[in-house]
Tab-separated table of N, CA and C in Angstrom:
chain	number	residue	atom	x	y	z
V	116	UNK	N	-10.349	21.104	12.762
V	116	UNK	CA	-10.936	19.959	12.089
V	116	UNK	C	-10.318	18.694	12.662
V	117	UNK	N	-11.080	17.647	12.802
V	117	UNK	CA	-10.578	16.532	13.040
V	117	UNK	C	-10.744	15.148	11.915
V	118	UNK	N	-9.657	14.569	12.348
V	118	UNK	CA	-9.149	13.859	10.967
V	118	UNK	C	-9.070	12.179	11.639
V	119	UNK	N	-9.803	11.343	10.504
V	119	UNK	CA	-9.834	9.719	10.680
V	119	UNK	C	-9.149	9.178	9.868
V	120	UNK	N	-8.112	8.536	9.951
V	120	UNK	CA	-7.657	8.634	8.803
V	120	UNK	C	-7.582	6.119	8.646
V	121	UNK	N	-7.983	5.720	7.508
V	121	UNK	CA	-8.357	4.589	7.409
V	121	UNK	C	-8.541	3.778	6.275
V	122	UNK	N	-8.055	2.737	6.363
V	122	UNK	CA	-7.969	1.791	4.831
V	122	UNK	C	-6.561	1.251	4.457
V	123	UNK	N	-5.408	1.438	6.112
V	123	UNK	CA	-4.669	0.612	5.697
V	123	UNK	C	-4.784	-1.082	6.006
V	124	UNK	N	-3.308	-1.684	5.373
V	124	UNK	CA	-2.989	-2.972	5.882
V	124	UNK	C	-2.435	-3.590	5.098
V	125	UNK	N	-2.436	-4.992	5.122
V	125	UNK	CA	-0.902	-5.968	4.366
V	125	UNK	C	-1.252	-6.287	3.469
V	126	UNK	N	-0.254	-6.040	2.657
V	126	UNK	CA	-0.568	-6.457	1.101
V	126	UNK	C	1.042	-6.570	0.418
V	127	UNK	N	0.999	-7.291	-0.898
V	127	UNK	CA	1.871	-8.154	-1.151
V	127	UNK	C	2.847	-6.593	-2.405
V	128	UNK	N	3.597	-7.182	-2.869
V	128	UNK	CA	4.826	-5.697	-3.792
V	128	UNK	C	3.577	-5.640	-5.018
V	129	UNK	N	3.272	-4.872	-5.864
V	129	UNK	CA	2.589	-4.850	-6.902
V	129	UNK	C	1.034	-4.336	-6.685
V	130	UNK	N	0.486	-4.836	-5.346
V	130	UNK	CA	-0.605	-4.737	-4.966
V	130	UNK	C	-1.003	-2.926	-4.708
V	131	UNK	N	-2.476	-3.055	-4.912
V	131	UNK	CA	-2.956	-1.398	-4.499
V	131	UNK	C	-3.583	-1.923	-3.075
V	132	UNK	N	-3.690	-0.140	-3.177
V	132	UNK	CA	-4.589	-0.224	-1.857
V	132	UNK	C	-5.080	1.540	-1.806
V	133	UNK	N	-6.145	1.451	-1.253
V	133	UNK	CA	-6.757	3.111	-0.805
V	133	UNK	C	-7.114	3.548	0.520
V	134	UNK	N	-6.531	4.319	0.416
V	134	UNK	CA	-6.430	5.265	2.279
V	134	UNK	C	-7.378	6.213	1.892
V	135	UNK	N	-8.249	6.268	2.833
V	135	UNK	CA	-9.455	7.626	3.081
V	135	UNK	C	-9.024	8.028	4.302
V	136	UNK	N	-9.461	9.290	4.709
V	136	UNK	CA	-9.578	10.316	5.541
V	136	UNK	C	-10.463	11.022	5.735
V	137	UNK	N	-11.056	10.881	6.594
V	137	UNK	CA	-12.677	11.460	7.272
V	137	UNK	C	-12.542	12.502	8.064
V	138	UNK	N	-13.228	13.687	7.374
V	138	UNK	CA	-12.897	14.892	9.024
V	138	UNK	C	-14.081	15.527	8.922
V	139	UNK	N	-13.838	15.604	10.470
V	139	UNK	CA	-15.472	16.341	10.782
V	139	UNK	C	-15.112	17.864	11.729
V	140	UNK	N	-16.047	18.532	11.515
V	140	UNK	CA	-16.223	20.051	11.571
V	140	UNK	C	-16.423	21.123	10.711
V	141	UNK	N	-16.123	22.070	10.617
V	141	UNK	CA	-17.081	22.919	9.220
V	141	UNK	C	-15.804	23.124	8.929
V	142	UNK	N	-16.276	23.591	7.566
V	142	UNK	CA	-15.222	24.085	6.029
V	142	UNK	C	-14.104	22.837	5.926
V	143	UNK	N	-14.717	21.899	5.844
V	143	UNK	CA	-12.952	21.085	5.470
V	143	UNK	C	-13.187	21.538	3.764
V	144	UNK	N	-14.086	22.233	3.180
V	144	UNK	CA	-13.029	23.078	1.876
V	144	UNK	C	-12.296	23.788	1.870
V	145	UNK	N	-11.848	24.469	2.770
V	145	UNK	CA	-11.220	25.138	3.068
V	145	UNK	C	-10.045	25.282	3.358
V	146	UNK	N	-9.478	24.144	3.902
V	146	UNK	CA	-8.840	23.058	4.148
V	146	UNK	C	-8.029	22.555	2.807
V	147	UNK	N	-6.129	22.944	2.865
V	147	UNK	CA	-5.223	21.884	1.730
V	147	UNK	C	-5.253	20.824	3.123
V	148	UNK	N	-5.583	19.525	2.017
V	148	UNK	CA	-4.908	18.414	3.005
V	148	UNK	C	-3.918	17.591	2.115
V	149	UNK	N	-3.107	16.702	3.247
V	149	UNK	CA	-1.988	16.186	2.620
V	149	UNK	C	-1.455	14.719	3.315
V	150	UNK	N	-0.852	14.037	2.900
V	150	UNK	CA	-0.821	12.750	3.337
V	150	UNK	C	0.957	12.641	3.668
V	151	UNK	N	1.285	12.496	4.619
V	151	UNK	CA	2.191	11.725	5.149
V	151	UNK	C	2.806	10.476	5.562
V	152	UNK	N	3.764	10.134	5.481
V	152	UNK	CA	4.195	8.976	6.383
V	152	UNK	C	5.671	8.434	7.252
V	153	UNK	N	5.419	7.842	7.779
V	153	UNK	CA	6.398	7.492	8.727
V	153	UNK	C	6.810	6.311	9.064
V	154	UNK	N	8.059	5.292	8.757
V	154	UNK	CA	8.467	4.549	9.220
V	154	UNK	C	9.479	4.399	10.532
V	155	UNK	N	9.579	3.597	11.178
V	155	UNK	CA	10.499	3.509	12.378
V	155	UNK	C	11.867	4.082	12.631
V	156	UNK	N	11.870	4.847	12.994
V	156	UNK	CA	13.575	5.504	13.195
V	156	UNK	C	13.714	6.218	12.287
V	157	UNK	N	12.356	6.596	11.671
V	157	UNK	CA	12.729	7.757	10.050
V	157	UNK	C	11.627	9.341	10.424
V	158	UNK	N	12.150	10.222	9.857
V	158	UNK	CA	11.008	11.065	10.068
V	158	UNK	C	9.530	11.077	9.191
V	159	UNK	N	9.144	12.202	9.704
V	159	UNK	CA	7.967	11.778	9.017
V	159	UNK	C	8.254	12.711	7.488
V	160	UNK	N	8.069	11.581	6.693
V	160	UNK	CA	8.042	12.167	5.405
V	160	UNK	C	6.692	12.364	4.172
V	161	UNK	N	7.094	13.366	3.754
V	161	UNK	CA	5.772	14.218	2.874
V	161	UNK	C	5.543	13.319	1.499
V	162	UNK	N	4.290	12.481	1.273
V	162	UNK	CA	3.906	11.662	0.126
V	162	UNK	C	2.986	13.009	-0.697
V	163	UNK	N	1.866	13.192	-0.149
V	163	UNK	CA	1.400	13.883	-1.316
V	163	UNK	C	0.431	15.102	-0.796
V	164	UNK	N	-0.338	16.302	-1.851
V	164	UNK	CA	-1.093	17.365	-1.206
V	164	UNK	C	-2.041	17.620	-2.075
V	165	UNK	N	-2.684	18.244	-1.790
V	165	UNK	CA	-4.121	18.195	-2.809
V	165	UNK	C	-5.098	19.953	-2.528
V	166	UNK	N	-5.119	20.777	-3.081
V	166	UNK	CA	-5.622	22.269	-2.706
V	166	UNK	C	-6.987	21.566	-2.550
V	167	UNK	N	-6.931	22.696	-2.599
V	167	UNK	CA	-8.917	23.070	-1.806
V	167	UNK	C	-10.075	22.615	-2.366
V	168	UNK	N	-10.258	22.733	-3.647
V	168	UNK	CA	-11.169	22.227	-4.923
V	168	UNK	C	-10.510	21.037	-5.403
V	169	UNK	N	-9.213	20.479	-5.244
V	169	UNK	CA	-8.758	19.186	-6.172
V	169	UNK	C	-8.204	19.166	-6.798
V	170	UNK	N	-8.179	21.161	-7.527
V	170	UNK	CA	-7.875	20.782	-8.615
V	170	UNK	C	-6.112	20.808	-9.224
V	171	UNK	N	-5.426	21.006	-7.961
V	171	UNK	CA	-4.444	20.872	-7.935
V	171	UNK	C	-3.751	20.184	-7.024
V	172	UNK	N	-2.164	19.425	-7.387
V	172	UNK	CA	-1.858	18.406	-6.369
V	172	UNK	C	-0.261	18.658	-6.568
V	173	UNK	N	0.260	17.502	-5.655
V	173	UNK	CA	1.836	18.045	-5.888
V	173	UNK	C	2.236	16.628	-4.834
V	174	UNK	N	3.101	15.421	-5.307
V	174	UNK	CA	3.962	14.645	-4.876
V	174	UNK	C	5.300	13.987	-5.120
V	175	UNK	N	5.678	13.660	-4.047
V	175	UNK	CA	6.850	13.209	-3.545
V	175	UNK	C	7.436	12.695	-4.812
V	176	UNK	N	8.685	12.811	-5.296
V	176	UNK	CA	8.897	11.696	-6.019
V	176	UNK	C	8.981	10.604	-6.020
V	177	UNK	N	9.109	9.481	-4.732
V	177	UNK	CA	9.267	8.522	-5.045
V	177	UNK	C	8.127	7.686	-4.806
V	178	UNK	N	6.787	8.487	-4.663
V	178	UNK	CA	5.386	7.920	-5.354
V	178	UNK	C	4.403	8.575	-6.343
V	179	UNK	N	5.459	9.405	-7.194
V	179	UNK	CA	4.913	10.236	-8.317
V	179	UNK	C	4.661	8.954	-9.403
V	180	UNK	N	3.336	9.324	-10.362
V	180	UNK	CA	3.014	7.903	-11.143
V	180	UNK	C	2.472	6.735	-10.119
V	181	UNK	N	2.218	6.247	-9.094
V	181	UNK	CA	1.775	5.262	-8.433
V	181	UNK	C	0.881	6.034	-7.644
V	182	UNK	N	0.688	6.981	-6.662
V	182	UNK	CA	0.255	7.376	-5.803
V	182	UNK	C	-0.765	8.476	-6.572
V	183	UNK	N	-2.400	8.463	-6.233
V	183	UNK	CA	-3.394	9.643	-6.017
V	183	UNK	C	-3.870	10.192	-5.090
V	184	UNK	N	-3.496	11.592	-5.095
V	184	UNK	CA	-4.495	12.356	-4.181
V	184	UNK	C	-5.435	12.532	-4.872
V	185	UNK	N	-6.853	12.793	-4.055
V	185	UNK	CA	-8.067	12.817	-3.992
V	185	UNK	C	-9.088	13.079	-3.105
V	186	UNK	N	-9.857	14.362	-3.339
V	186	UNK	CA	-10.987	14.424	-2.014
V	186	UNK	C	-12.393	14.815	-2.596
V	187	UNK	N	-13.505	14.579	-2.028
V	187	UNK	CA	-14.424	14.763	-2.223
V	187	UNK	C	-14.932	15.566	-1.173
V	188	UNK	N	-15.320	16.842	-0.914
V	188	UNK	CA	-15.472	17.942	-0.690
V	188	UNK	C	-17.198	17.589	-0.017
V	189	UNK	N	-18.213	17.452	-0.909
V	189	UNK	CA	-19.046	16.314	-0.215
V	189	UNK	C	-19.296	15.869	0.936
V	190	UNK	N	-18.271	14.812	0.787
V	190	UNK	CA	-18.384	13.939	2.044
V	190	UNK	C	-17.031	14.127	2.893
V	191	UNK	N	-16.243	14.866	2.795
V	191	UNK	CA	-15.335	15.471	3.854
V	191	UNK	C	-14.576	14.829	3.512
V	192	UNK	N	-13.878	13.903	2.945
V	192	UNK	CA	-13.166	12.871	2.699
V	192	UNK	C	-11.881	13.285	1.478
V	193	UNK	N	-10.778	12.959	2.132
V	193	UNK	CA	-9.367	12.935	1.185
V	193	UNK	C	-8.797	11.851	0.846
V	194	UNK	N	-8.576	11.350	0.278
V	194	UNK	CA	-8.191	9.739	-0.686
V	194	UNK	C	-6.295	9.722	-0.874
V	195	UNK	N	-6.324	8.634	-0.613
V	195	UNK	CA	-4.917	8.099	-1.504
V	195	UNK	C	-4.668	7.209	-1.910
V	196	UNK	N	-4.591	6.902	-3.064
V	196	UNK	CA	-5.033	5.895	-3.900
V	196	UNK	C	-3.402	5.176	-4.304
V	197	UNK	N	-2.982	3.685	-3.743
V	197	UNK	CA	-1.468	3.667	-3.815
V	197	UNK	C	-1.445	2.212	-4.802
V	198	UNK	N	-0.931	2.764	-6.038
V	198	UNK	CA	-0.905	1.285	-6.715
V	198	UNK	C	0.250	1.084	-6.523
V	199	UNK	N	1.043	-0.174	-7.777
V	199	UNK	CA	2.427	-0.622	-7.409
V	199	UNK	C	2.929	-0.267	-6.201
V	200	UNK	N	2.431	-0.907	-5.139
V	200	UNK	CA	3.379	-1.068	-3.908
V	200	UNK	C	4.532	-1.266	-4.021
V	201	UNK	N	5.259	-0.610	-2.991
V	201	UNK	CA	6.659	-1.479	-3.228
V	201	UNK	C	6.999	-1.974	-1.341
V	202	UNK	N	8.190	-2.904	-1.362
V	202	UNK	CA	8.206	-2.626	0.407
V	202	UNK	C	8.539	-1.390	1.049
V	203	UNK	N	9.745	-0.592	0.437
V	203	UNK	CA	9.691	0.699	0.988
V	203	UNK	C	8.626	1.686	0.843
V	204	UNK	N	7.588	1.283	0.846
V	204	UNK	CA	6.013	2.013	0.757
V	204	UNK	C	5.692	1.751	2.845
V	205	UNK	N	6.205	0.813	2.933
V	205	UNK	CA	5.981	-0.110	4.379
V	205	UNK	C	5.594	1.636	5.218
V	206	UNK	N	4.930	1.581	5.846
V	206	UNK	CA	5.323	3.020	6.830
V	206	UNK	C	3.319	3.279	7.476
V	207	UNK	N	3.510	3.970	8.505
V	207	UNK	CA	2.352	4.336	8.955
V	207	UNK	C	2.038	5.767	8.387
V	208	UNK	N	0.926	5.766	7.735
V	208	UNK	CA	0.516	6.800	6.562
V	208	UNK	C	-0.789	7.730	7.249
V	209	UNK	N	-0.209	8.972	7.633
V	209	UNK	CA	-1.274	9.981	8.465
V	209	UNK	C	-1.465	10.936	7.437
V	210	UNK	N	-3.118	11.475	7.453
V	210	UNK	CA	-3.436	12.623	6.718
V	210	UNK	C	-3.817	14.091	7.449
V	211	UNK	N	-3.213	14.831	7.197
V	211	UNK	CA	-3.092	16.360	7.736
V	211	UNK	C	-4.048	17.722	7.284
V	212	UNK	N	-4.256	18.379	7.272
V	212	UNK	CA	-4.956	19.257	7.216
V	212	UNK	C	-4.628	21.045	7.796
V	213	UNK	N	-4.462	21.559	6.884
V	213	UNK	CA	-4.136	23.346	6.773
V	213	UNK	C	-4.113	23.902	6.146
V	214	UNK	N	-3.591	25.326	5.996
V	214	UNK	CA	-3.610	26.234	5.031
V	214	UNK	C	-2.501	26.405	4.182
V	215	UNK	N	-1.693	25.184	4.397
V	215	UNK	CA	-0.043	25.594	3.947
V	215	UNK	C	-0.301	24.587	2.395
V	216	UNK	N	0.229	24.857	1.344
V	216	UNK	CA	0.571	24.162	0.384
V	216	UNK	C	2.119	23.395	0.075
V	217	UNK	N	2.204	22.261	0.493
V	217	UNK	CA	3.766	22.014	0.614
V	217	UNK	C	3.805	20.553	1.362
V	218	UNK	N	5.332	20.314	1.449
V	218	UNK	CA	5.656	18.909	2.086
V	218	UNK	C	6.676	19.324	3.501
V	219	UNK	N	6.294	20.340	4.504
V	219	UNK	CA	6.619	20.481	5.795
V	219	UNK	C	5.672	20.281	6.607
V	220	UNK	N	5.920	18.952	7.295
V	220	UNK	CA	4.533	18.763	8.059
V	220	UNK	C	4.575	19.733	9.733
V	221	UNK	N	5.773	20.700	9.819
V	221	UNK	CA	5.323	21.457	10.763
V	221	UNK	C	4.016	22.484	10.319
V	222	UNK	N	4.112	22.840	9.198
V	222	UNK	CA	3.043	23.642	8.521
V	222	UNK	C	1.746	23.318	8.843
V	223	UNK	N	1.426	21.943	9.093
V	223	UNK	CA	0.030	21.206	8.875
V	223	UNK	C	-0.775	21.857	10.737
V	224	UNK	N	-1.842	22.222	10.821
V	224	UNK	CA	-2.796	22.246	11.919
V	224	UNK	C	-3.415	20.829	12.475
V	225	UNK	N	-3.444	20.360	11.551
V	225	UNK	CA	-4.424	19.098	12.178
V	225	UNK	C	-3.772	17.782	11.692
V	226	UNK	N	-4.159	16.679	12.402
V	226	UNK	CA	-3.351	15.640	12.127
V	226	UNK	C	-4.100	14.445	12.231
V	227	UNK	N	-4.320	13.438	11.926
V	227	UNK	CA	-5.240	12.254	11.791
V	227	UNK	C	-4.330	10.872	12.758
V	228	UNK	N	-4.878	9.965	13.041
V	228	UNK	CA	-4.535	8.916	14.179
V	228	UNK	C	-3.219	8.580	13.417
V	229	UNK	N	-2.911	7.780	12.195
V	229	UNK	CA	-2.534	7.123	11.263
V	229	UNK	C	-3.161	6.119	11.146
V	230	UNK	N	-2.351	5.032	10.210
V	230	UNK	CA	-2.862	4.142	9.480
V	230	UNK	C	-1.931	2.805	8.953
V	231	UNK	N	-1.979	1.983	9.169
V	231	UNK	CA	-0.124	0.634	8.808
V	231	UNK	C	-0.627	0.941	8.060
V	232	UNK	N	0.290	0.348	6.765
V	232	UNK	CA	0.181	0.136	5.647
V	232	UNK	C	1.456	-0.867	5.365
V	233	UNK	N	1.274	-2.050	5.252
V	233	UNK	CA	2.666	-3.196	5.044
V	233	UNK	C	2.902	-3.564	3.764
V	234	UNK	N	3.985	-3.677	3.243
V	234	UNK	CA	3.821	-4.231	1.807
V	234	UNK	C	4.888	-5.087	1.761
V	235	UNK	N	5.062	-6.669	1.860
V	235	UNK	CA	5.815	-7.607	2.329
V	235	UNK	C	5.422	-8.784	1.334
V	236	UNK	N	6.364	-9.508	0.602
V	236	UNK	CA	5.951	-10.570	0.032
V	236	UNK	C	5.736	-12.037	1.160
């Protein structure tokens, strides 16, 4: 599967914002996807995951309460929905795609471009 991943950019501490992820090829139900990110000189660290139907999810703590996963099955599309920004939110935010349920992004098959996401007063 291939993954678009889109809807970042600058925004102020407090502010939301929503990241989509577009993938094209067959069964992305099939498909846990999960959202990552990465700032400079840091690894890449695990924000959030979302099973197959939705109907289960599982994140990071330190965007548990602010942060939604979300996909619509539909239109191929996985969501992350990030309110209360904070600056350490700052990081380039990629969405992944596999069979693994979890926050090891060696696990993940597929991987999306990324996405900035700035949060700077």
């Amino acid at each position: 599967v291939q993954l678009q991943a889109y809807g970042g950019g600058s925004v102020q501490p407090g502010d939301s914002l929503r990241l989509s992820c577009a993938a094209s090829g067959h069964s992305f139900s099939n498909y846990r996807m999960a959202w990552f990110r990465q700032s400079p000189g840091k690894d890449r660290e695990f924000v959030a995951v979302v099973d197959r139907d939705g109907s289960s999810t599982y994140y990071a703590d330190s965007v548990k309460g602010r942060f939604t996963i979300s996909r619509d099955n539909a239109k191929n599309t996985v969501y992350l929905q990030m309110n209360s920004l904070k600056p350490e939110d700052t990081a380039v935010y990629y969405c992944a795609a596999g069979s693994y349920y979890g926050r090891n992004p060696k696990m993940y098959d597929s991987w999306g471009q990324g996405t900035q996401v700035t949060v700077s007063s």
